[in-house]
XYZ file of C-alpha atoms in Angstrom:
724
model
C -82.731 67.460 -67.423
C -82.748 66.777 -63.756
C -82.516 63.078 -64.387
C -79.577 63.690 -66.661
C -77.801 65.685 -64.015
C -78.514 63.027 -61.439
C -77.140 60.364 -63.728
C -73.980 62.400 -64.285
C -73.568 62.855 -60.527
C -74.008 59.145 -60.001
C -71.426 58.466 -62.674
C -68.922 60.825 -61.034
C -69.638 59.321 -57.629
C -69.093 55.808 -58.960
C -65.919 56.921 -60.705
C -64.536 58.442 -57.525
C -65.483 55.328 -55.538
C -63.728 53.167 -58.098
C -60.595 55.290 -57.862
C -60.658 55.126 -54.085
C -61.044 51.342 -54.157
C -58.207 51.019 -56.647
C -55.948 53.131 -54.469
C -56.810 51.088 -51.397
C -56.162 47.848 -53.295
C -52.774 49.059 -54.496
C -51.923 50.061 -50.926
C -52.907 46.603 -49.645
C -50.838 44.912 -52.334
C -47.853 47.063 -51.424
C -48.251 46.146 -47.747
C -48.518 42.473 -48.649
C -45.413 42.673 -50.868
C -43.447 44.545 -48.209
C -44.387 41.966 -45.530
C -43.348 39.193 -47.875
C -40.032 40.930 -48.444
C -39.523 41.162 -44.637
C -40.239 37.473 -44.045
C -38.028 36.136 -46.878
C -34.377 37.080 -47.450
C -31.605 35.767 -49.590
C -28.039 35.536 -48.234
C -25.265 35.523 -50.852
C -21.688 36.437 -49.868
C -18.423 35.712 -51.608
C -15.096 35.877 -49.755
C -16.586 38.259 -47.223
C -14.904 38.962 -43.925
C -16.455 36.938 -41.145
C -17.149 40.016 -39.049
C -19.118 41.571 -41.953
C -21.101 38.334 -42.292
C -21.879 38.410 -38.560
C -23.039 42.014 -38.866
C -25.266 41.197 -41.866
C -26.878 38.197 -40.172
C -27.435 40.213 -36.972
C -29.192 42.926 -39.029
C -31.391 40.416 -40.874
C -32.334 38.270 -37.865
C -32.429 41.054 -35.319
C -30.277 39.082 -32.890
C -27.607 40.501 -30.588
C -24.192 38.954 -31.241
C -20.926 39.191 -29.294
C -17.841 38.281 -31.290
C -14.737 36.809 -29.676
C -11.578 38.845 -30.468
C -10.045 35.754 -32.035
C -12.825 35.593 -34.648
C -11.133 37.576 -37.381
C -9.239 37.308 -40.638
C -11.418 34.579 -42.194
C -13.206 34.743 -45.552
C -16.719 33.275 -45.705
C -18.627 32.267 -48.850
C -22.377 31.475 -48.794
C -24.209 30.914 -52.098
C -28.000 30.460 -52.133
C -30.657 30.725 -54.873
C -33.732 30.725 -52.643
C -35.284 33.035 -50.114
C -35.216 31.936 -46.481
C -36.781 32.982 -43.234
C -34.813 34.589 -40.426
C -34.472 31.314 -38.511
C -33.300 29.498 -41.644
C -30.756 32.228 -42.392
C -29.484 31.999 -38.810
C -29.086 28.196 -39.134
C -27.196 28.679 -42.425
C -24.919 31.173 -40.664
C -24.258 28.714 -37.808
C -23.339 25.977 -40.289
C -21.033 28.358 -42.154
C -19.019 29.441 -39.097
C -18.880 25.824 -37.879
C -17.021 24.946 -41.081
C -14.383 27.512 -40.074
C -14.042 26.212 -36.510
C -16.392 28.553 -34.603
C -19.614 28.091 -32.673
C -22.625 30.314 -31.946
C -23.724 29.945 -28.307
C -27.086 31.547 -27.440
C -27.911 32.384 -23.834
C -30.670 34.735 -22.626
C -31.149 36.179 -26.126
C -27.442 36.996 -26.589
C -25.317 35.022 -29.057
C -21.554 34.586 -28.502
C -19.326 33.672 -31.444
C -16.387 31.679 -29.969
C -13.868 29.053 -31.028
C -14.710 25.348 -30.975
C -12.270 24.701 -28.106
C -14.060 27.247 -25.907
C -17.596 26.283 -26.915
C -17.803 23.175 -24.724
C -17.390 25.324 -21.592
C -20.239 27.675 -22.535
C -23.890 27.216 -21.608
C -25.803 25.255 -24.217
C -29.328 23.748 -24.398
C -29.691 20.483 -22.474
C -32.001 17.571 -23.333
C -33.818 19.239 -26.241
C -36.869 17.400 -27.570
C -36.269 18.140 -31.260
C -32.517 18.391 -32.029
C -33.283 18.752 -35.742
C -34.686 22.245 -35.158
C -31.329 23.467 -33.782
C -29.372 22.694 -36.944
C -25.656 22.817 -36.235
C -25.951 24.617 -32.899
C -24.121 23.047 -29.936
C -26.373 21.173 -27.503
C -25.888 18.726 -24.635
C -27.943 15.543 -24.499
C -28.195 13.002 -21.643
C -28.898 9.582 -23.169
C -29.836 6.659 -20.859
C -28.664 3.207 -21.982
C -30.956 0.341 -21.001
C -29.439 -2.933 -22.196
C -25.798 -2.339 -23.174
C -22.858 -1.238 -21.042
C -22.478 2.539 -21.419
C -18.684 2.325 -21.289
C -18.627 -0.239 -24.078
C -20.931 1.703 -26.385
C -18.985 4.917 -25.644
C -15.819 3.319 -27.041
C -17.680 2.491 -30.248
C -19.262 5.946 -30.694
C -16.259 8.080 -29.755
C -14.859 8.239 -33.366
C -18.205 9.708 -34.526
C -17.984 12.693 -32.158
C -16.448 15.940 -33.423
C -12.823 16.032 -32.205
C -12.761 19.847 -31.873
C -15.993 20.743 -30.106
C -17.626 17.407 -29.235
C -17.304 15.430 -26.026
C -18.724 12.039 -24.984
C -18.351 10.249 -21.674
C -20.182 7.548 -19.695
C -21.557 7.609 -16.149
C -21.072 4.084 -14.800
C -23.371 4.436 -11.786
C -26.478 5.223 -13.856
C -25.291 3.618 -17.154
C -25.858 6.924 -18.925
C -24.092 8.715 -21.796
C -23.555 12.496 -21.815
C -23.005 13.866 -25.337
C -22.041 17.441 -26.242
C -21.879 18.221 -29.977
C -23.762 19.909 -32.800
C -27.495 19.215 -32.844
C -27.328 17.416 -36.178
C -24.565 15.098 -34.981
C -26.360 14.514 -31.665
C -29.453 13.440 -33.594
C -27.398 11.025 -35.707
C -25.652 9.433 -32.690
C -28.962 9.160 -30.799
C -30.463 7.158 -33.668
C -27.426 4.838 -33.652
C -27.821 4.260 -29.904
C -31.524 3.470 -30.311
C -30.702 0.776 -32.882
C -27.848 -0.795 -30.868
C -29.384 -0.610 -27.375
C -31.277 -3.867 -27.764
C -31.786 -6.603 -25.174
C -30.092 -9.873 -26.105
C -31.693 -13.266 -25.893
C -29.393 -14.612 -23.157
C -30.977 -16.688 -20.415
C -29.558 -18.540 -17.402
C -30.136 -22.267 -17.312
C -29.226 -24.679 -14.499
C -28.011 -28.067 -15.761
C -27.869 -30.819 -13.131
C -25.084 -33.377 -13.646
C -25.395 -37.003 -12.620
C -21.998 -38.546 -13.245
C -19.374 -35.949 -14.232
C -17.865 -33.234 -12.034
C -19.292 -29.742 -12.622
C -15.939 -28.012 -12.205
C -14.274 -30.427 -14.646
C -16.958 -29.843 -17.283
C -16.581 -26.059 -16.837
C -12.824 -26.388 -17.305
C -13.360 -28.275 -20.576
C -15.875 -25.688 -21.857
C -13.565 -22.801 -20.985
C -10.754 -24.531 -22.892
C -12.990 -24.780 -25.921
C -14.056 -21.159 -25.514
C -10.431 -20.009 -25.726
C -10.208 -21.209 -29.341
C -9.571 -18.945 -32.300
C -13.211 -18.659 -33.360
C -14.455 -17.752 -29.926
C -11.932 -14.936 -29.581
C -13.657 -13.079 -32.414
C -17.026 -13.197 -30.683
C -18.162 -10.117 -28.826
C -17.679 -10.319 -25.097
C -21.396 -9.742 -24.528
C -22.259 -12.712 -26.743
C -19.742 -15.126 -25.225
C -21.337 -17.874 -23.153
C -20.567 -17.938 -19.449
C -20.393 -20.964 -17.174
C -20.304 -21.258 -13.391
C -19.916 -24.545 -11.488
C -21.956 -25.051 -8.312
C -19.952 -27.581 -6.311
C -22.637 -28.035 -3.659
C -25.289 -29.341 -6.076
C -22.854 -30.490 -8.824
C -24.649 -28.251 -11.319
C -23.616 -25.882 -14.091
C -25.144 -22.424 -14.475
C -25.122 -21.640 -18.203
C -25.730 -18.147 -19.605
C -25.826 -17.853 -23.398
C -28.017 -17.078 -26.382
C -30.678 -19.467 -27.590
C -28.620 -21.077 -30.345
C -25.444 -21.325 -28.254
C -27.377 -22.650 -25.254
C -28.864 -25.527 -27.297
C -25.443 -26.499 -28.641
C -23.730 -26.312 -25.230
C -26.537 -28.218 -23.497
C -26.087 -31.109 -25.924
C -22.323 -31.039 -25.392
C -22.712 -31.095 -21.585
C -25.110 -34.061 -21.710
C -22.647 -35.908 -23.941
C -19.895 -35.437 -21.379
C -22.112 -36.334 -18.410
C -21.837 -40.105 -18.868
C -21.213 -42.864 -16.397
C -17.770 -44.435 -16.511
C -17.387 -48.087 -17.464
C -15.576 -49.016 -14.233
C -16.467 -48.176 -10.657
C -13.373 -46.107 -9.974
C -10.598 -44.199 -11.678
C -7.072 -43.023 -10.910
C -5.955 -39.450 -11.177
C -2.688 -37.627 -10.503
C -3.037 -34.105 -9.149
C 0.034 -31.854 -9.037
C -0.265 -29.311 -6.258
C 0.924 -25.751 -6.752
C 1.048 -24.313 -3.234
C -0.042 -26.867 -0.630
C 2.124 -29.735 0.591
C 1.028 -33.122 -0.736
C 1.704 -34.934 2.536
C -0.579 -32.636 4.520
C -3.377 -32.707 1.940
C -3.266 -36.501 1.755
C -3.969 -36.706 5.490
C -7.101 -34.611 5.032
C -8.297 -36.711 2.102
C -7.718 -39.915 4.080
C -10.018 -38.583 6.799
C -12.714 -37.653 4.292
C -12.476 -41.092 2.669
C -12.914 -42.842 6.010
C -16.017 -40.787 6.766
C -17.535 -41.609 3.388
C -16.708 -45.258 3.862
C -18.470 -45.364 7.237
C -21.525 -43.559 5.845
C -21.871 -46.007 2.957
C -21.372 -48.952 5.308
C -24.144 -47.625 7.561
C -26.454 -47.141 4.580
C -25.793 -50.688 3.342
C -26.509 -52.061 6.834
C -29.901 -50.373 6.877
C -30.622 -51.649 3.358
C -29.841 -55.287 4.299
C -28.886 -58.130 1.992
C -25.514 -59.636 1.254
C -25.474 -58.499 -2.357
C -26.175 -54.911 -1.419
C -23.414 -54.848 1.170
C -20.877 -56.307 -1.262
C -21.706 -53.697 -3.901
C -21.360 -50.873 -1.398
C -18.061 -52.200 -0.081
C -16.770 -52.406 -3.615
C -17.914 -48.855 -4.301
C -16.271 -47.472 -1.151
C -12.782 -48.622 -2.133
C -10.384 -45.690 -2.482
C -6.692 -44.887 -2.252
C -4.831 -41.660 -1.489
C -1.059 -41.570 -1.982
C 1.374 -38.672 -2.239
C 4.616 -38.332 -4.162
C 6.975 -36.080 -2.222
C 9.495 -35.413 -5.019
C 6.875 -33.926 -7.393
C 4.481 -32.719 -4.659
C 1.654 -34.662 -6.289
C -1.336 -36.711 -5.136
C -2.293 -40.035 -6.688
C -6.029 -40.643 -6.145
C -8.105 -43.726 -6.833
C -11.799 -43.464 -5.939
C -15.345 -43.744 -7.321
C -16.606 -40.744 -9.333
C -18.691 -39.233 -6.529
C -15.840 -39.509 -4.032
C -13.380 -38.238 -6.647
C -15.517 -35.128 -7.073
C -15.340 -34.448 -3.349
C -11.570 -34.995 -3.394
C -11.222 -32.528 -6.268
C -13.301 -29.931 -4.433
C -11.226 -30.265 -1.253
C -7.945 -30.087 -3.197
C -9.017 -26.880 -4.963
C -9.953 -25.332 -1.627
C -6.649 -26.247 0.023
C -4.249 -25.751 -2.881
C -4.364 -21.956 -2.884
C -1.703 -19.341 -2.645
C -1.501 -18.279 0.962
C -0.775 -14.768 2.027
C 2.405 -13.886 3.851
C 3.051 -11.584 6.781
C 6.120 -9.415 7.315
C 6.478 -8.504 11.001
C 8.890 -5.991 12.484
C 9.518 -5.881 16.233
C 10.833 -2.492 17.341
C 12.599 -2.615 20.719
C 13.562 0.724 22.256
C 15.396 1.083 25.569
C 16.566 4.413 26.980
C 18.535 4.309 30.248
C 19.944 7.143 32.354
C 22.126 6.421 35.418
C 23.546 9.117 37.690
C 25.797 8.400 40.717
C 27.598 10.620 43.228
C 29.972 9.448 45.978
C 31.951 11.346 48.640
C 33.613 9.902 51.748
C 36.624 10.372 54.073
C 38.213 7.418 55.879
C 40.872 7.495 58.647
C 43.620 5.195 59.899
C 45.598 5.588 63.141
C 48.681 3.521 63.906
C 50.802 3.444 67.095
C 54.602 3.414 67.107
C 57.179 2.305 69.627
C 56.476 -0.032 72.567
C 53.866 0.116 75.229
C 50.206 0.955 75.064
C 49.419 3.538 72.333
C 46.047 4.636 70.799
C 45.262 3.003 67.433
C 42.113 2.753 65.243
C 40.480 2.892 61.793
C 37.396 4.554 60.272
C 36.479 2.353 57.302
C 33.428 2.884 55.011
C 32.509 0.433 52.248
C 29.579 2.194 50.520
C 31.925 3.993 48.128
C 33.827 0.970 46.864
C 37.531 0.980 47.762
C 38.218 1.284 51.514
C 41.224 2.600 53.374
C 41.661 -0.810 54.951
C 42.166 -2.367 51.500
C 44.692 0.317 50.592
C 46.577 -0.145 53.868
C 46.557 -3.934 53.466
C 47.976 -3.636 49.991
C 50.672 -1.263 51.226
C 51.638 -3.599 54.092
C 51.768 -6.566 51.697
C 54.013 -4.581 49.410
C 56.324 -3.499 52.232
C 56.805 -6.964 53.691
C 58.441 -7.602 57.174
C 61.643 -6.072 58.587
C 64.150 -8.358 60.279
C 67.525 -7.714 61.921
C 70.356 -10.019 60.857
C 74.028 -10.234 61.833
C 76.703 -9.096 59.493
C 79.925 -11.126 59.261
C 83.304 -10.557 57.777
C 85.248 -12.814 55.465
C 86.389 -14.972 58.363
C 82.838 -15.456 59.623
C 83.156 -13.258 62.653
C 80.126 -11.155 63.652
C 80.778 -7.558 62.947
C 77.304 -6.037 63.589
C 73.559 -6.115 62.689
C 71.419 -4.726 59.833
C 67.673 -4.504 59.064
C 66.327 -6.227 55.923
C 62.781 -6.573 54.453
C 61.379 -9.968 53.521
C 58.066 -11.336 52.214
C 56.921 -8.355 50.072
C 54.769 -8.880 46.963
C 56.261 -5.998 44.997
C 52.982 -4.042 45.088
C 50.738 -6.680 43.510
C 47.998 -6.448 46.144
C 48.119 -2.657 46.206
C 47.850 -2.494 42.428
C 44.800 -4.749 42.494
C 43.100 -2.530 45.061
C 43.862 0.684 43.215
C 42.794 -0.910 39.906
C 39.234 -1.248 41.204
C 39.154 2.366 42.313
C 36.553 4.526 40.520
C 36.571 8.292 40.621
C 39.134 10.360 42.495
C 41.109 8.982 45.446
C 43.341 11.172 47.568
C 45.498 9.888 50.442
C 47.156 11.977 53.170
C 49.416 10.371 55.784
C 51.868 11.328 58.548
C 54.360 8.871 59.998
C 55.980 9.470 63.380
C 58.635 7.351 65.097
C 57.797 8.539 68.560
C 54.201 9.784 68.250
C 50.983 8.675 66.580
C 50.972 7.923 62.836
C 47.766 8.639 60.916
C 46.401 8.480 57.359
C 43.295 9.861 55.604
C 41.749 8.555 52.334
C 39.277 10.751 50.434
C 37.066 9.159 47.757
C 34.975 11.302 45.320
C 32.972 10.178 42.276
C 30.303 11.625 39.978
C 29.170 9.404 37.111
C 26.540 9.779 34.360
C 25.683 6.875 32.042
C 23.233 7.254 29.132
C 22.244 4.472 26.761
C 19.901 4.391 23.780
C 19.296 0.921 22.369
C 17.221 0.237 19.271
C 16.673 -3.242 17.847
C 14.443 -3.979 14.841
C 14.253 -7.713 14.264
C 11.963 -8.626 11.363
C 10.706 -11.908 9.930
C 8.489 -12.956 6.995
C 6.349 -16.069 7.188
C 3.276 -17.692 5.683
C -0.165 -17.393 7.174
C -0.560 -19.709 10.217
C 3.098 -20.806 10.074
C 5.381 -20.281 13.063
C 8.556 -18.255 12.500
C 11.578 -17.806 14.780
C 14.222 -15.098 14.512
C 17.329 -15.163 16.726
C 20.291 -12.791 16.775
C 22.813 -12.995 19.585
C 25.428 -15.198 21.217
C 25.652 -18.514 23.011
C 27.428 -18.086 26.340
C 28.607 -20.981 28.541
C 27.010 -21.312 31.953
C 28.314 -23.826 34.496
C 25.512 -26.053 35.727
C 27.618 -28.420 37.891
C 31.154 -29.610 38.695
C 32.650 -32.854 39.958
C 36.061 -33.621 41.428
C 37.764 -36.968 41.220
C 39.629 -38.840 43.968
C 42.050 -36.637 45.924
C 40.697 -33.609 44.000
C 42.193 -34.950 40.802
C 40.686 -34.963 37.279
C 38.001 -32.280 37.883
C 35.337 -31.633 35.211
C 32.389 -29.239 34.842
C 28.946 -29.449 33.231
C 28.433 -26.476 30.893
C 25.169 -25.398 29.264
C 24.986 -23.002 26.316
C 22.468 -20.204 26.735
C 21.263 -17.868 23.981
C 21.763 -14.193 24.741
C 20.459 -11.511 22.366
C 17.187 -10.828 20.540
C 14.659 -13.604 19.905
C 11.346 -13.185 18.059
C 8.922 -16.085 17.804
C 5.492 -15.558 16.275
C 2.583 -17.252 14.502
C 0.409 -14.927 12.366
C -3.202 -15.527 11.412
C -4.762 -13.292 8.773
C -8.415 -12.570 9.581
C -11.175 -10.984 7.552
C -11.433 -7.238 7.773
C -7.731 -6.508 7.182
C -6.640 -7.626 10.673
C -3.813 -9.942 11.734
C -3.806 -12.041 14.904
C -0.297 -12.580 16.276
C 0.833 -15.096 18.885
C 4.130 -13.539 19.952
C 7.048 -14.486 22.169
C 9.572 -11.659 22.333
C 12.769 -11.947 24.373
C 15.673 -9.538 24.832
C 18.611 -10.710 26.974
C 22.109 -9.408 27.608
C 25.107 -10.008 29.888
C 24.933 -7.841 33.001
C 28.232 -8.958 34.545
C 29.718 -11.809 36.513
C 29.893 -12.899 40.117
C 32.089 -15.302 41.993
C 29.615 -18.056 41.120
C 28.789 -17.461 37.454
C 27.650 -15.029 34.769
C 24.714 -12.680 35.410
C 22.317 -11.971 32.505
C 19.489 -9.494 31.956
C 16.291 -10.897 30.475
C 13.141 -9.162 29.282
C 10.392 -11.322 27.812
C 6.898 -10.709 26.448
C 4.484 -13.507 25.594
C 1.054 -12.464 24.382
C -1.560 -12.586 21.602
C -2.701 -9.389 19.898
C -4.967 -8.320 17.040
C -3.332 -5.690 14.824
C -4.623 -4.009 11.641
C -2.601 -4.514 8.490
C 0.204 -1.953 8.493
C -0.656 -0.815 12.025
C 1.542 -0.445 15.087
C 0.830 -1.852 18.547
C 2.825 -1.728 21.767
C 3.196 -5.119 23.429
C 4.510 -3.994 26.781
C 7.037 -1.803 28.464
C 9.132 -1.327 31.554
C 9.449 2.068 33.176
C 11.930 1.985 36.070
C 12.825 5.031 38.186
C 15.080 4.008 41.105
C 16.835 6.320 43.568
C 19.229 4.781 46.151
C 20.907 6.728 48.942
C 23.544 5.336 51.273
C 25.177 7.134 54.227
C 27.777 5.798 56.666
C 29.248 7.877 59.497
C 30.879 7.769 62.905
C 28.318 8.253 65.666
C 28.309 11.675 67.269
C 31.291 12.853 65.228
C 29.404 12.485 61.943
C 26.535 14.654 63.271
C 28.715 17.688 63.938
C 27.850 20.469 61.477
C 30.438 20.961 58.686
C 33.138 19.158 60.640
C 31.058 15.994 60.639
C 31.682 15.464 56.881
C 35.216 14.422 57.773
C 33.771 11.367 59.530
C 31.058 10.516 56.999
C 30.724 8.711 53.636
C 27.693 9.271 51.338
C 26.611 7.678 48.082
C 23.559 8.525 45.894
C 22.532 6.648 42.724
C 19.599 7.390 40.416
C 18.588 4.882 37.701
C 15.857 5.701 35.153
C 15.064 3.125 32.456
C 12.384 3.167 29.730
C 11.844 0.008 27.686
C 9.121 -0.409 25.053
C 8.386 -3.209 22.553
C 6.352 -2.419 19.411
C 5.026 -4.734 16.688
C 4.392 -3.657 13.090
C 2.827 -6.354 10.833
C 2.200 -6.050 7.104
C 0.262 -8.511 4.961
C 1.982 -9.402 1.681
C -0.934 -10.217 -0.602
C 0.907 -10.654 -3.888
C 4.287 -10.484 -5.586
C 4.143 -6.710 -5.760
C 4.014 -6.331 -1.961
C 6.784 -8.903 -1.548
C 9.020 -7.125 -4.063
C 8.364 -3.787 -2.412
C 9.480 -4.981 1.025
C 12.448 -6.950 -0.309
C 13.583 -4.115 -2.551
C 13.481 -1.602 0.310
C 15.638 -3.790 2.571
C 17.954 -4.780 -0.265
C 18.446 -1.197 -1.442
C 19.182 -0.022 2.086
C 21.924 -2.604 2.605
C 23.390 -1.926 -0.837
C 23.464 1.824 -0.118
C 25.334 1.174 3.144
C 27.874 -0.980 1.331
C 28.370 1.612 -1.414
C 28.956 4.290 1.216
C 31.603 2.145 2.899
C 33.182 1.331 -0.470
C 33.417 5.028 -1.348
C 35.297 5.698 1.886
C 37.791 2.984 0.992
C 39.555 0.423 3.164
C 42.099 1.846 5.592
C 45.703 0.813 4.869
C 44.476 -1.178 1.847
C 43.793 1.334 -0.948
C 43.902 -1.278 -3.687
C 41.397 -3.643 -2.049
C 37.749 -3.470 -3.071
C 34.932 -3.590 -0.547
C 32.128 -6.089 -1.309
C 28.932 -4.559 -2.734
C 25.622 -6.292 -3.421
C 24.630 -6.536 -7.107
C 21.844 -4.411 -8.537
C 18.364 -5.615 -7.634
C 16.911 -7.199 -10.791
C 13.283 -6.428 -10.004
C 13.645 -2.808 -8.933
C 10.327 -1.067 -8.495
C 9.471 1.671 -11.006
C 8.414 4.706 -8.996
C 5.801 7.103 -10.403
C 6.885 10.633 -11.380
C 7.247 13.027 -8.483
C 5.006 16.023 -7.889
C 7.681 18.383 -9.255
C 7.978 16.306 -12.431
C 4.221 16.509 -12.944
C 4.351 20.292 -12.527
C 7.227 20.576 -15.017
C 5.322 18.399 -17.484
C 2.152 20.522 -17.164
C 4.177 23.716 -17.618
C 5.726 22.356 -20.811
C 2.286 21.374 -22.129
C 0.862 24.830 -21.320
C 3.789 26.521 -22.977
C 3.385 24.306 -26.049
C -0.360 24.976 -26.324
C 0.194 28.711 -25.804
C 2.839 28.787 -28.530
C 0.515 26.885 -30.869
C -2.305 29.370 -30.253
C -0.001 32.343 -30.862
C 1.209 30.754 -34.103
C -2.385 30.252 -35.243
C -3.216 33.885 -34.512
C -0.143 35.069 -36.399
C -1.062 32.952 -39.428
C -4.606 34.311 -39.314
C -3.335 37.911 -39.166
C -1.035 37.259 -42.120
C -3.947 35.889 -44.148
């Protein structure tokens, strides 16, 4: 009985244990099923609003998302038949919004949903190791290029980059590409770069020539390379040739197959000529044939002497004859066509060709402006009183004169002119009709009608005041007061300019030729006189020789002269002359002062009667004073400019031409006085007028229009989205 009870208890215990195990198993299965449901989700949406899709994905993935206000009004459809993990669902979501023109940018655990245009400015992963894991997320990759030019490969890959959100540019210094795009597209472009960034098989080979000229062979190869087939070859694969004149060699850079073909062609051309010399005509482009022929003659003589010396050391009549025959050459020039006619052995011809190429080059030009500035200020003050006393009647009477000449016109000159005008008084008899003397009368003879007095007063400067008293019985007197205050200012500016070639002297003259008497001769009895006259240049003269040095500097040998007529004397004409002769080194476009004259001269002159002129206040009546102050500043400046090409020459010429044409148009608009129907001459329009770039204001206006256009386009897009 007891055993039966024990067996029943064991059965109940086993049954309860089985139930407990079953419950625990079911609980474990439920936990396993629930965990599987958490790890795998299925995302199916049809025409759902994009904001609802963002909310659903944020709930499933547990990510924090910030949505741009412009992300609205779009319907998204995602159809899937499989379950995916959270990361896979997030990648599907990124691909879906990318289709609609949006990007998901993750930074510090926060995801921003923005437009494609704004995505490139947001922070994105840089240089990721596995772009495939990022799906369609935006990343930035720095790709070094080893064998190909980064700029060249960028031009090829640019069409593969997304036009909305992608960006590709090259860094020339490091030959690196920077690519910003979706991770999947970055992976694709990276694989393309790895397959194209291959080293080519080009090598550099030096080919020594024995008979032909290296430069001539290179010219022939370049002519062949310009054919139609070669134009279709990639620039990287095109062969390159460089001639080394010193060793008469060709440096050839090409692929293996091209190098073999070109080497055979070069050896075929490098053959010895049948005769010992040849004749060639060389047309020069820039140099003068006469000058170049002189240089070639000198080189030929040197070569001839060297070969003669070598044959003398070798000995033997046959050897000397062969060398003399080899050294024959001829250099002639044709002036009408500016050409050289050369006859020489091949080795000497190669040297002639090398020298001609070095000399026949386009030389630079120099435009030089000389700026001459002279500012003069002259101030003069004069004040003097002069006296004249004259007796009258007979007997001894006091008489005298106080005459000062430091103020120009003197009272003696005025009195002399008055006496000459008055003439002499004489008493003559008067007679009646029968010839009988009836009395006497006083008449004046010998007067000049005021000619001398007019000449004296014509040279008077300033104010002249005369006071006189004439007495028949007493003393006659006269006083002459001279006062002058003069101010003379002058501002002279001369800008002579000249354009010349490098190392070529140029002379610019602007002025007059004045006659100067250098001698005179009289014939017998002072008859048939004649004079020797020399013409002298007066004006502005600029003489210079420029030399363009390395380092953007110009050396100028300058002779600058400024002369003018100062006046005339009883002997001849008096001229002013200012001359500068020097050599300077000036930077291109710089300004240098050659020399200057600073003159500050004060002259005081005082003449007075002793004792009387020292009396205070009253002494001024017996005194004459003159003060003159001259201040003169003269400076000469030089402004050179190197004209390297046609553009610089056109710029200078156009500026001068336009200035003169503007002056003529201004005069033409004013019209010709008293000739309304006549037309003033005007220069024609400059054919090669320079095209100026847009001004700063035009750039601003253009940018404003572009901003307004882009803003209007964005507003229109938003309106269309709202309507949808």
